[in-house]
Tab-separated table of C-alpha atoms in Angstrom:
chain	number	residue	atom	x	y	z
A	164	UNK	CA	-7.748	-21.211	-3.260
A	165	UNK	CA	-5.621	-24.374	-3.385
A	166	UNK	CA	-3.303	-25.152	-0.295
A	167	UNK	CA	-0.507	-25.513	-2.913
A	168	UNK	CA	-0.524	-21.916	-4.458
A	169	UNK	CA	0.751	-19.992	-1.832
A	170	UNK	CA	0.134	-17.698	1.160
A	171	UNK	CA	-3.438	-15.623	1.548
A	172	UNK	CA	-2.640	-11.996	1.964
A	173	UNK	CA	-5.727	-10.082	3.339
A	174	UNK	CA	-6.089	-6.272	3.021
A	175	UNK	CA	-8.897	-5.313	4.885
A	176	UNK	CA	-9.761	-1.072	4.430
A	177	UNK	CA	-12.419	0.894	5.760
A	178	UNK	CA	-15.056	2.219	3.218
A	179	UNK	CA	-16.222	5.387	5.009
A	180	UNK	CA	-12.416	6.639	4.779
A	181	UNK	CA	-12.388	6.172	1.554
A	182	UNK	CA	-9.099	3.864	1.493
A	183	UNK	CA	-9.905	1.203	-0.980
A	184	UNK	CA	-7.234	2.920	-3.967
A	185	UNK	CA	-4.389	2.728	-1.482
A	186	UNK	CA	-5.550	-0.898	-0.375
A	187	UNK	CA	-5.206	-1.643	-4.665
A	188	UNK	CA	-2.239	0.631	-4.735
A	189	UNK	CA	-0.765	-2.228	-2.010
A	190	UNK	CA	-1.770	-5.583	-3.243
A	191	UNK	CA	-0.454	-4.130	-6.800
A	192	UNK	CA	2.863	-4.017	-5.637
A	193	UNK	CA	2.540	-6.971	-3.301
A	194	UNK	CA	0.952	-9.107	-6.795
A	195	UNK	CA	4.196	-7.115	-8.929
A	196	UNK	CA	6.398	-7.900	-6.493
A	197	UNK	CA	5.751	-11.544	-5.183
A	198	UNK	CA	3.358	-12.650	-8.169
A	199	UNK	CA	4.030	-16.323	-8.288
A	200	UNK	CA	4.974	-16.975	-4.817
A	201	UNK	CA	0.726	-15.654	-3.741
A	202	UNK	CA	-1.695	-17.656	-3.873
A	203	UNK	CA	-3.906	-15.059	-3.308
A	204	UNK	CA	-4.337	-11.182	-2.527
A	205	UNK	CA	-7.899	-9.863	-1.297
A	206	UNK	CA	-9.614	-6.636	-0.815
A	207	UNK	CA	-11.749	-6.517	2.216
A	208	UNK	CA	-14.230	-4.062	3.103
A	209	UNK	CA	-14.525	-3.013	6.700
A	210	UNK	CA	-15.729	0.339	8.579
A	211	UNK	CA	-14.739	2.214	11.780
A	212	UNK	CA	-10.885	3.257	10.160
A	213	UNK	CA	-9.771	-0.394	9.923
A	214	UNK	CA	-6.715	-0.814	7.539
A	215	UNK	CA	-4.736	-3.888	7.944
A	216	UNK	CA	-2.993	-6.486	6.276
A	217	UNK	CA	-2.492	-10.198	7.249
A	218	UNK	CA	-1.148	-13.412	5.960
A	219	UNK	CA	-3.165	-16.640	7.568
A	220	UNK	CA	-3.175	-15.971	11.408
A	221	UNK	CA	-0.024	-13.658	10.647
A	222	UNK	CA	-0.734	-10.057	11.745
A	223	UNK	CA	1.375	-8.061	9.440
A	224	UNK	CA	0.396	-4.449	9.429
A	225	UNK	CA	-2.656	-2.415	11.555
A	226	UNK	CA	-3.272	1.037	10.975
A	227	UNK	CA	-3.800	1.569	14.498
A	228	UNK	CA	-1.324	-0.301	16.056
A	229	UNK	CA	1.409	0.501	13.298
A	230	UNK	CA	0.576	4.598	13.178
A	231	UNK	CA	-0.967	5.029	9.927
A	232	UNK	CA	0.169	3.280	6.834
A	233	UNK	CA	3.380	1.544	5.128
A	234	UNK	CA	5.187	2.697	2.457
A	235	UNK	CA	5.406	0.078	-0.506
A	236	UNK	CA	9.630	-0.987	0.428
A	237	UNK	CA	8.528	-1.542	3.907
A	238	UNK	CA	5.329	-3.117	3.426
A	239	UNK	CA	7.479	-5.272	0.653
A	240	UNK	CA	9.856	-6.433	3.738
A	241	UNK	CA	7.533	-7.347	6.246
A	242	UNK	CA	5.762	-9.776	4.062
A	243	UNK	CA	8.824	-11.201	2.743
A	244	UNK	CA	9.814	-12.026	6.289
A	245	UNK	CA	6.477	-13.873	6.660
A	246	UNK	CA	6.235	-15.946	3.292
A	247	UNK	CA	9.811	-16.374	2.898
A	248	UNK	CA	12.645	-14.766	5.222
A	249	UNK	CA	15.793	-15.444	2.515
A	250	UNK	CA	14.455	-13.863	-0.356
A	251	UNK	CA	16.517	-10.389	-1.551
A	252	UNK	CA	13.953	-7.624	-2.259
A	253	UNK	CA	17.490	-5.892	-4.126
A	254	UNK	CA	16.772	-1.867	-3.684
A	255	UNK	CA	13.493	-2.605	-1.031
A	256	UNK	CA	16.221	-3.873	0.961
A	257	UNK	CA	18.296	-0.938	1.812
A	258	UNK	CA	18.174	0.603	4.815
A	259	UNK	CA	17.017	4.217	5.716
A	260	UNK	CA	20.068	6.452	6.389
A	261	UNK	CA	20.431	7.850	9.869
């Protein structure tokens, strides 16, 4: 990857669980959603339940840690906030009701 194309984002899904469609399900809409501004989305194999996502040193999402998995408007927001705060996500933006 060049340093000039944008921030690595790193799925990393565990094998044995059989996760690796909703790991492609999530760098699809990560790719749809922030195309351009990537330089690069991987798919990493791992074992022992491991699901997370990270940009550089940036620990976005952990299966563990997080209790279970995001849903796409979520997982939309929290790498916004790490690649570029300002940007509108328009309907990904709104709020749950209470």
């Amino acid at each position: 990857m060049q340093a000039d194309r944008g921030p690595r984002i790193v799925i990393t899904y565990c094998t044995q669980c059989q996760w690796l469609l909703r790991a492609g399900w999530m760098a699809q809409e990560l790719l749809s959603t922030f195309g351009p501004d990537l330089g690069e989305v991987a798919l990493v194999p791992g074992t022992g339940g491991v699901f997370s996502i990270t940009c550089g040193d940036t620990l976005i999402w952990e299966r563990k840690r997080d209790g279970g998995f995001p849903d796409a408007a979520r997982l939309k927001q929290l790498v916004r906030d790490v690649i570029d705060p300002e940007r509108s996500l328009g309907h990904s933006d709104r709020k749950p009701q209470d």
